[in-house]
Amino acid sequence: MTYTFSRLFTLAALAFALPKTAMAQVTNVDPQGSGPIVNALSWIQGTLLGNVATTAAVIAVAVVGLMMLTGRMNWRFGATVIIGCFILFGATAIVSGIRIAAVGS
């Protein structure tokens, strides 16, 4: 019984170790024919993080702040709107920080 358990444990350890080596060989190349999709997603990203979106977020934060100060909006809901804007526009910095922490360098 010990031999079977030991063999299963070894196979399980190999199964968890193999995807790491396979993932290390993956390159970040777009698949063939994905040009229009990548371009569309880049356009959406540019629109969501561009000048119009930044202006809309500044106006939203100003309106929410004014409503919170006048007592027309709950402070907790107003804080979630403001934190959401910070997360949306700071997503690239957040992801790069997580990547640096994961790699360790």
XYZ file of N, CA, C and O in Angstrom:
420
model
N 0.816 -1.187 0.000
C 0.000 0.000 0.000
C 0.865 1.258 0.000
O 0.519 2.232 -0.624
N 2.003 1.223 0.683
C 2.893 2.359 0.741
C 3.503 2.625 -0.630
O 3.666 3.773 -1.033
N 3.797 1.566 -1.357
C 4.384 1.725 -2.675
C 3.400 2.442 -3.613
O 3.779 3.332 -4.361
N 2.135 2.092 -3.568
C 1.126 2.709 -4.422
C 0.956 4.185 -4.074
O 0.882 5.035 -4.964
N 0.900 4.480 -2.782
C 0.751 5.872 -2.362
C 1.953 6.694 -2.780
O 1.814 7.819 -3.260
N 3.145 6.121 -2.641
C 4.359 6.831 -3.018
C 4.376 7.104 -4.522
O 4.743 8.188 -4.962
N 3.961 6.122 -5.286
C 3.941 6.288 -6.746
C 2.904 7.342 -7.153
O 3.172 8.169 -8.022
N 1.730 7.339 -6.530
C 0.715 8.334 -6.834
C 1.181 9.732 -6.444
O 0.922 10.697 -7.160
N 1.859 9.823 -5.322
C 2.382 11.117 -4.883
C 3.407 11.647 -5.876
O 3.424 12.828 -6.203
N 4.268 10.774 -6.390
C 5.272 11.174 -7.370
C 4.607 11.643 -8.665
O 4.994 12.658 -9.244
N 3.595 10.907 -9.123
C 2.893 11.303 -10.339
C 2.166 12.634 -10.157
O 2.144 13.465 -11.064
N 1.592 12.848 -8.986
C 0.916 14.120 -8.728
C 1.910 15.270 -8.707
O 1.641 16.353 -9.224
N 3.079 15.035 -8.130
C 4.104 16.077 -8.093
C 4.589 16.406 -9.505
O 4.802 17.576 -9.846
N 4.730 15.399 -10.345
C 5.124 15.650 -11.731
C 4.039 16.391 -12.503
O 4.323 17.252 -13.323
N 2.795 16.054 -12.231
C 1.687 16.711 -12.927
C 1.642 18.201 -12.594
O 1.287 19.022 -13.441
N 1.976 18.551 -11.369
C 1.992 19.966 -11.000
C 3.257 20.670 -11.491
O 3.268 21.871 -11.687
N 4.334 19.931 -11.696
C 5.589 20.543 -12.124
C 5.643 20.753 -13.634
O 6.261 21.691 -14.107
N 4.979 19.899 -14.411
C 5.065 19.990 -15.866
C 4.456 21.259 -16.456
O 5.024 21.825 -17.368
N 3.302 21.749 -15.996
C 2.770 22.962 -16.618
C 3.687 24.171 -16.473
O 3.658 25.053 -17.313
N 4.514 24.205 -15.464
C 5.425 25.339 -15.297
C 6.422 25.394 -16.446
O 6.700 26.460 -16.976
N 6.955 24.244 -16.846
C 7.904 24.255 -17.944
C 7.192 24.540 -19.261
O 7.744 25.199 -20.127
N 5.972 24.072 -19.429
C 5.238 24.348 -20.654
C 4.858 25.824 -20.732
O 4.879 26.419 -21.805
N 4.493 26.425 -19.611
C 4.122 27.833 -19.604
C 5.328 28.727 -19.872
O 5.174 29.812 -20.405
N 6.520 28.274 -19.533
C 7.709 29.087 -19.750
C 8.029 29.203 -21.231
O 8.713 30.127 -21.644
N 7.516 28.288 -22.054
C 7.810 28.299 -23.475
C 6.791 29.091 -24.275
O 6.949 29.260 -25.470
N 5.736 29.578 -23.651
C 4.699 30.323 -24.351
C 5.214 31.724 -24.655
O 5.776 32.391 -23.800
N 5.004 32.161 -25.882
C 5.389 33.512 -26.262
C 4.132 34.353 -26.432
O 3.053 33.834 -26.692
N 4.278 35.652 -26.319
C 3.151 36.560 -26.446
C 3.005 37.040 -27.888
O 3.210 38.203 -28.194
N 2.681 36.137 -28.775
C 2.486 36.466 -30.175
C 1.001 36.343 -30.473
O 0.363 35.377 -30.080
N 0.471 37.325 -31.185
C -0.939 37.260 -31.548
C -1.151 36.155 -32.570
O -0.374 36.002 -33.501
N -2.240 35.393 -32.425
C -2.500 34.341 -33.407
C -2.808 34.936 -34.776
O -3.215 36.090 -34.897
N -2.629 34.133 -35.797
C -2.853 34.600 -37.156
C -4.326 34.960 -37.352
O -5.212 34.212 -36.958
N -4.587 36.088 -37.955
C -5.955 36.521 -38.208
C -6.577 37.302 -37.072
O -7.748 37.649 -37.127
N -5.832 37.579 -36.003
C -6.399 38.299 -34.861
C -6.159 39.801 -34.953
O -6.445 40.517 -34.002
N -5.638 40.278 -36.053
C -5.341 41.697 -36.212
C -6.530 42.604 -35.980
O -6.446 43.573 -35.216
N -7.692 42.332 -36.631
C -8.853 43.203 -36.396
C -9.347 43.178 -34.953
O -9.773 44.199 -34.415
N -9.260 42.022 -34.315
C -9.717 41.910 -32.926
C -8.790 42.704 -32.011
O -9.244 43.444 -31.144
N -7.491 42.565 -32.215
C -6.525 43.300 -31.403
C -6.681 44.798 -31.631
O -6.632 45.597 -30.680
N -6.901 45.198 -32.882
C -7.095 46.617 -33.167
C -8.358 47.153 -32.507
O -8.376 48.275 -31.986
N -9.436 46.366 -32.541
C -10.686 46.805 -31.905
C -10.515 46.934 -30.398
O -10.989 47.900 -29.784
N -9.833 45.981 -29.784
C -9.618 46.052 -28.335
C -8.695 47.210 -27.968
O -8.886 47.854 -26.936
N -7.726 47.491 -28.805
C -6.857 48.646 -28.557
C -7.642 49.949 -28.663
O -7.422 50.884 -27.895
N -8.569 50.010 -29.627
C -9.407 51.201 -29.760
C -10.299 51.388 -28.538
O -10.434 52.491 -28.019
N -10.872 50.278 -28.051
C -11.724 50.358 -26.850
C -10.895 50.808 -25.652
O -11.333 51.651 -24.863
N -9.688 50.273 -25.523
C -8.826 50.672 -24.413
C -8.462 52.148 -24.519
O -8.479 52.880 -23.522
N -8.158 52.613 -25.710
C -7.844 54.022 -25.902
C -9.026 54.921 -25.594
O -8.875 56.010 -25.031
N -10.229 54.451 -25.946
C -11.424 55.231 -25.664
C -11.710 55.276 -24.165
O -12.053 56.327 -23.615
N -11.562 54.131 -23.499
C -11.872 54.066 -22.068
C -10.841 54.789 -21.206
O -11.148 55.208 -20.093
N -9.634 54.909 -21.704
C -8.584 55.560 -20.919
C -8.111 56.859 -21.552
O -7.106 57.424 -21.134
N -8.823 57.368 -22.540
C -8.405 58.569 -23.256
C -8.852 59.844 -22.575
O -9.250 59.872 -21.398
N -8.793 60.931 -23.336
C -9.107 62.251 -22.810
C -10.575 62.404 -22.433
O -10.899 63.044 -21.432
N -11.462 61.830 -23.247
C -12.898 61.946 -22.953
C -13.228 61.232 -21.643
O -13.966 61.758 -20.798
N -12.676 60.027 -21.471
C -12.945 59.277 -20.242
C -12.338 59.977 -19.030
O -12.942 59.988 -17.947
N -11.163 60.547 -19.195
C -10.542 61.261 -18.087
C -11.371 62.477 -17.693
O -11.577 62.740 -16.494
N -11.875 63.184 -18.673
C -12.723 64.338 -18.389
C -14.004 63.918 -17.682
O -14.430 64.557 -16.708
N -14.619 62.830 -18.159
C -15.844 62.330 -17.526
C -15.584 61.898 -16.087
O -16.412 62.127 -15.190
N -14.418 61.266 -15.833
C -14.094 60.833 -14.474
C -13.853 62.025 -13.559
O -14.268 62.012 -12.389
N -13.208 63.057 -14.057
C -12.978 64.256 -13.245
C -14.309 64.916 -12.882
O -14.539 65.305 -11.730
N -15.209 65.009 -13.858
C -16.522 65.587 -13.580
C -17.295 64.720 -12.590
O -17.945 65.239 -11.671
N -17.214 63.383 -12.744
C -17.925 62.487 -11.830
C -17.406 62.622 -10.404
O -18.189 62.667 -9.449
N -16.088 62.685 -10.256
C -15.516 62.829 -8.914
C -15.916 64.169 -8.307
O -16.240 64.261 -7.118
N -15.942 65.217 -9.126
C -16.333 66.534 -8.612
C -17.796 66.543 -8.180
O -18.139 67.062 -7.107
N -18.667 65.959 -8.986
C -20.098 65.927 -8.649
C -20.336 65.067 -7.414
O -21.087 65.449 -6.503
N -19.693 63.911 -7.354
C -19.863 63.023 -6.193
C -19.325 63.702 -4.939
O -19.946 63.641 -3.868
N -18.187 64.378 -5.045
C -17.640 65.092 -3.888
C -18.556 66.198 -3.411
O -18.768 66.369 -2.200
N -19.134 66.931 -4.343
C -20.074 67.992 -3.968
C -21.322 67.417 -3.315
O -21.804 67.950 -2.306
N -21.821 66.300 -3.867
C -23.017 65.677 -3.280
C -22.727 65.120 -1.883
O -23.584 65.178 -0.997
N -21.508 64.592 -1.695
C -21.159 64.093 -0.364
C -21.049 65.247 0.634
O -21.473 65.124 1.775
N -20.468 66.357 0.213
C -20.297 67.491 1.114
C -21.629 68.152 1.468
O -21.776 68.696 2.566
N -22.588 68.131 0.556
C -23.893 68.734 0.843
C -24.839 67.769 1.537
O -25.948 68.152 1.893
N -24.432 66.521 1.715
C -25.253 65.557 2.435
C -26.282 64.846 1.579
O -27.193 64.200 2.100
N -26.176 64.945 0.283
C -27.136 64.291 -0.606
C -26.737 62.880 -0.975
O -27.532 62.157 -1.553
N -25.502 62.486 -0.668
C -25.040 61.143 -1.004
C -24.332 60.542 0.202
O -23.646 61.226 0.951
N -24.530 59.237 0.357
C -23.872 58.491 1.419
C -22.360 58.508 1.182
O -21.892 58.332 0.057
N -21.580 58.717 2.226
C -20.130 58.783 2.105
C -19.542 57.474 1.595
O -18.575 57.469 0.841
N -20.123 56.354 1.999
C -19.595 55.047 1.585
C -19.764 54.868 0.076
O -18.850 54.421 -0.615
N -20.949 55.214 -0.457
C -21.170 55.095 -1.898
C -20.281 56.061 -2.677
O -19.722 55.713 -3.715
N -20.125 57.262 -2.180
C -19.247 58.226 -2.835
C -17.807 57.769 -2.855
O -17.092 57.957 -3.841
N -17.364 57.154 -1.773
C -15.989 56.649 -1.715
C -15.785 55.514 -2.713
O -14.710 55.416 -3.327
N -16.798 54.671 -2.903
C -16.652 53.587 -3.880
C -16.535 54.126 -5.300
O -15.792 53.575 -6.106
N -17.248 55.213 -5.606
C -17.135 55.822 -6.935
C -15.728 56.373 -7.136
O -15.102 56.145 -8.190
N -15.213 57.058 -6.160
C -13.889 57.665 -6.285
C -12.797 56.589 -6.342
O -11.882 56.659 -7.162
N -12.907 55.574 -5.506
C -11.930 54.477 -5.523
C -12.008 53.722 -6.844
O -10.984 53.291 -7.388
N -13.221 53.563 -7.392
C -13.374 52.912 -8.692
C -12.654 53.662 -9.798
O -12.036 53.053 -10.672
N -12.717 54.987 -9.766
C -11.987 55.785 -10.766
C -10.479 55.606 -10.606
O -9.756 55.478 -11.598
N -9.990 55.583 -9.384
C -8.558 55.358 -9.173
C -8.131 53.989 -9.673
O -7.075 53.843 -10.294
N -8.943 52.965 -9.425
C -8.594 51.615 -9.875
C -8.636 51.534 -11.399
O -7.772 50.922 -12.019
N -9.639 52.154 -12.017
C -9.759 52.111 -13.476
C -8.566 52.759 -14.157
O -7.957 52.179 -15.053
N -8.187 53.941 -13.725
C -7.091 54.643 -14.383
C -5.719 54.206 -13.881
O -4.721 54.458 -14.537
N -5.654 53.549 -12.743
C -4.379 53.072 -12.225
C -4.155 51.596 -12.444
O -3.250 51.002 -11.855
N -4.975 50.975 -13.300
C -4.883 49.527 -13.502
C -3.524 49.100 -14.036
O -2.985 48.075 -13.620
N -2.949 49.869 -14.942
C -1.650 49.481 -15.500
C -0.564 49.513 -14.431
O 0.289 48.625 -14.381
N -0.601 50.511 -13.566
C 0.391 50.583 -12.488
C 0.179 49.462 -11.472
O 1.153 48.899 -10.956
N -1.083 49.133 -11.209
C -1.379 48.058 -10.257
C -0.883 46.724 -10.793
O -0.238 45.943 -10.086
N -1.146 46.445 -12.074
C -0.724 45.178 -12.672
C 0.796 45.089 -12.740
O 1.370 44.038 -12.448
N 1.464 46.178 -13.098
C 2.932 46.129 -13.148
C 3.518 45.923 -11.753
O 4.517 45.220 -11.600
N 2.892 46.498 -10.729
C 3.348 46.258 -9.358
C 3.173 44.816 -8.933
O 4.038 44.238 -8.270
N 2.056 44.209 -9.333
C 1.818 42.806 -9.004
C 2.825 41.927 -9.741
O 3.345 40.966 -9.183
N 3.114 42.245 -11.003
C 4.087 41.459 -11.761
C 5.473 41.542 -11.126
O 6.174 40.549 -11.016
N 5.864 42.737 -10.710
C 7.184 42.889 -10.086
C 7.234 42.114 -8.776
O 8.229 41.468 -8.466
N 6.141 42.151 -8.006
C 6.110 41.415 -6.747
C 6.127 39.912 -6.980
O 6.730 39.152 -6.223
N 5.480 39.454 -8.056
C 5.445 38.020 -8.337
C 6.797 37.501 -8.813
O 7.217 36.412 -8.445
N 7.469 38.289 -9.624
C 8.777 37.867 -10.134
C 9.841 38.013 -9.061
O 10.730 37.188 -8.940
N 9.738 39.065 -8.273
C 10.681 39.258 -7.175
C 11.871 40.110 -7.530
O 12.841 40.186 -6.787
N 11.829 40.754 -8.676
C 12.977 41.608 -9.033
C 12.516 42.958 -9.484
O 11.436 43.245 -9.779
